[in-house]
PDB file of C-alpha atoms in Angstrom:
ATOM      1  CA  UNK A   1     -79.515  12.924-268.452  1.00 54.00           C
ATOM      2  CA  UNK A   2     -79.787   9.057-266.988  1.00 61.00           C
ATOM      3  CA  UNK A   3     -77.390   6.719-268.001  1.00 63.00           C
ATOM      4  CA  UNK A   4     -80.251   5.065-270.742  1.00 72.00           C
ATOM      5  CA  UNK A   5     -80.195   8.089-272.532  1.00 75.00           C
ATOM      6  CA  UNK A   6     -76.966  10.017-271.918  1.00 72.00           C
ATOM      7  CA  UNK A   7     -73.849   8.290-274.382  1.00 76.00           C
ATOM      8  CA  UNK A   8     -70.239   9.299-272.809  1.00 72.00           C
ATOM      9  CA  UNK A   9     -66.906   8.455-275.565  1.00 77.00           C
ATOM     10  CA  UNK A  10     -63.558   9.886-274.771  1.00 78.00           C
ATOM     11  CA  UNK A  11     -61.101  10.190-276.972  1.00 79.00           C
ATOM     12  CA  UNK A  12     -57.508   9.434-275.777  1.00 78.00           C
ATOM     13  CA  UNK A  13     -53.726   9.338-277.318  1.00 74.00           C
ATOM     14  CA  UNK A  14     -51.959   9.353-273.462  1.00 73.00           C
ATOM     15  CA  UNK A  15     -54.880   7.389-270.944  1.00 76.00           C
ATOM     16  CA  UNK A  16     -52.542   6.688-268.336  1.00 77.00           C
ATOM     17  CA  UNK A  17     -53.723   3.762-266.651  1.00 80.00           C
ATOM     18  CA  UNK A  18     -55.054   5.946-262.986  1.00 84.00           C
ATOM     19  CA  UNK A  19     -57.547   7.847-265.242  1.00 82.00           C
ATOM     20  CA  UNK A  20     -58.728   5.177-267.090  1.00 83.00           C
ATOM     21  CA  UNK A  21     -59.728   3.892-263.809  1.00 85.00           C
ATOM     22  CA  UNK A  22     -60.648   6.373-262.973  1.00 84.00           C
ATOM     23  CA  UNK A  23     -63.424   7.455-266.380  1.00 82.00           C
ATOM     24  CA  UNK A  24     -64.518   3.278-265.910  1.00 81.00           C
ATOM     25  CA  UNK A  25     -66.211   4.821-263.044  1.00 81.00           C
ATOM     26  CA  UNK A  26     -68.479   6.878-265.369  1.00 77.00           C
ATOM     27  CA  UNK A  27     -68.874   4.645-267.890  1.00 78.00           C
ATOM     28  CA  UNK A  28     -71.373   2.049-268.216  1.00 76.00           C
ATOM     29  CA  UNK A  29     -70.633  -0.757-270.001  1.00 80.00           C
ATOM     30  CA  UNK A  30     -67.177   0.844-271.745  1.00 81.00           C
ATOM     31  CA  UNK A  31     -66.262  -0.880-274.822  1.00 82.00           C
ATOM     32  CA  UNK A  32     -62.815   0.862-275.443  1.00 80.00           C
ATOM     33  CA  UNK A  33     -60.556   0.908-279.380  1.00 80.00           C
ATOM     34  CA  UNK A  34     -56.747   0.673-279.252  1.00 78.00           C
ATOM     35  CA  UNK A  35     -54.605   0.972-282.429  1.00 80.00           C
ATOM     36  CA  UNK A  36     -51.560   0.494-281.984  1.00 76.00           C
ATOM     37  CA  UNK A  37     -49.242  -0.403-278.909  1.00 74.00           C
ATOM     38  CA  UNK A  38     -50.322   1.008-275.698  1.00 67.00           C
ATOM     39  CA  UNK A  39     -47.428   2.788-274.075  1.00 68.00           C
ATOM     40  CA  UNK A  40     -47.492   5.450-271.131  1.00 66.00           C
ATOM     41  CA  UNK A  41     -47.660   9.653-271.926  1.00 65.00           C
ATOM     42  CA  UNK A  42     -44.357  11.011-271.190  1.00 72.00           C
ATOM     43  CA  UNK A  43     -44.397  12.513-267.247  1.00 74.00           C
ATOM     44  CA  UNK A  44     -44.096  15.445-269.600  1.00 73.00           C
ATOM     45  CA  UNK A  45     -47.982  16.169-270.396  1.00 75.00           C
ATOM     46  CA  UNK A  46     -50.246  16.829-267.761  1.00 77.00           C
ATOM     47  CA  UNK A  47     -53.957  15.649-267.837  1.00 77.00           C
ATOM     48  CA  UNK A  48     -56.938  16.903-266.760  1.00 81.00           C
ATOM     49  CA  UNK A  49     -60.803  16.803-265.922  1.00 83.00           C
ATOM     50  CA  UNK A  50     -63.405  19.372-266.585  1.00 83.00           C
ATOM     51  CA  UNK A  51     -66.757  18.421-265.610  1.00 88.00           C
ATOM     52  CA  UNK A  52     -68.936  21.299-267.520  1.00 90.00           C
ATOM     53  CA  UNK A  53     -73.123  21.453-268.342  1.00 91.00           C
ATOM     54  CA  UNK A  54     -72.822  21.074-272.365  1.00 89.00           C
ATOM     55  CA  UNK A  55     -74.377  24.402-272.970  1.00 92.00           C
ATOM     56  CA  UNK A  56     -70.448  25.820-271.661  1.00 93.00           C
ATOM     57  CA  UNK A  57     -68.502  22.668-273.129  1.00 90.00           C
ATOM     58  CA  UNK A  58     -68.045  24.711-276.400  1.00 90.00           C
ATOM     59  CA  UNK A  59     -66.993  28.373-274.882  1.00 92.00           C
ATOM     60  CA  UNK A  60     -64.347  26.360-272.319  1.00 89.00           C
ATOM     61  CA  UNK A  61     -63.771  24.716-275.725  1.00 87.00           C
ATOM     62  CA  UNK A  62     -61.916  27.442-277.430  1.00 89.00           C
ATOM     63  CA  UNK A  63     -61.716  29.094-273.695  1.00 88.00           C
ATOM     64  CA  UNK A  64     -58.871  26.454-273.855  1.00 84.00           C
ATOM     65  CA  UNK A  65     -57.305  26.940-277.032  1.00 84.00           C
ATOM     66  CA  UNK A  66     -57.251  30.648-276.977  1.00 86.00           C
ATOM     67  CA  UNK A  67     -54.936  30.620-273.560  1.00 82.00           C
ATOM     68  CA  UNK A  68     -52.113  31.154-274.360  1.00 78.00           C
ATOM     69  CA  UNK A  69     -50.275  30.487-271.109  1.00 81.00           C
ATOM     70  CA  UNK A  70     -51.374  26.374-273.005  1.00 75.00           C
ATOM     71  CA  UNK A  71     -49.178  24.825-274.697  1.00 70.00           C
ATOM     72  CA  UNK A  72     -51.173  22.466-276.221  1.00 68.00           C
ATOM     73  CA  UNK A  73     -55.020  21.157-275.773  1.00 61.00           C
TER      74      UNK A  73
END
């Protein structure tokens, strides 16, 4: 979708500064809401971005949640 007709939302409890910087490349006039103190994610937290077409988002989420090899999603 063109930027004018698109809304991008990002929710994260563990958004590192490098990932936050990367997300700004894909956002137009972003707004940020922080609750509590900012802290860096634990070294054991791996952050992954999946670009998925809208019709396949639910399928990917179900797949990730049902994957027994993942500790958390």
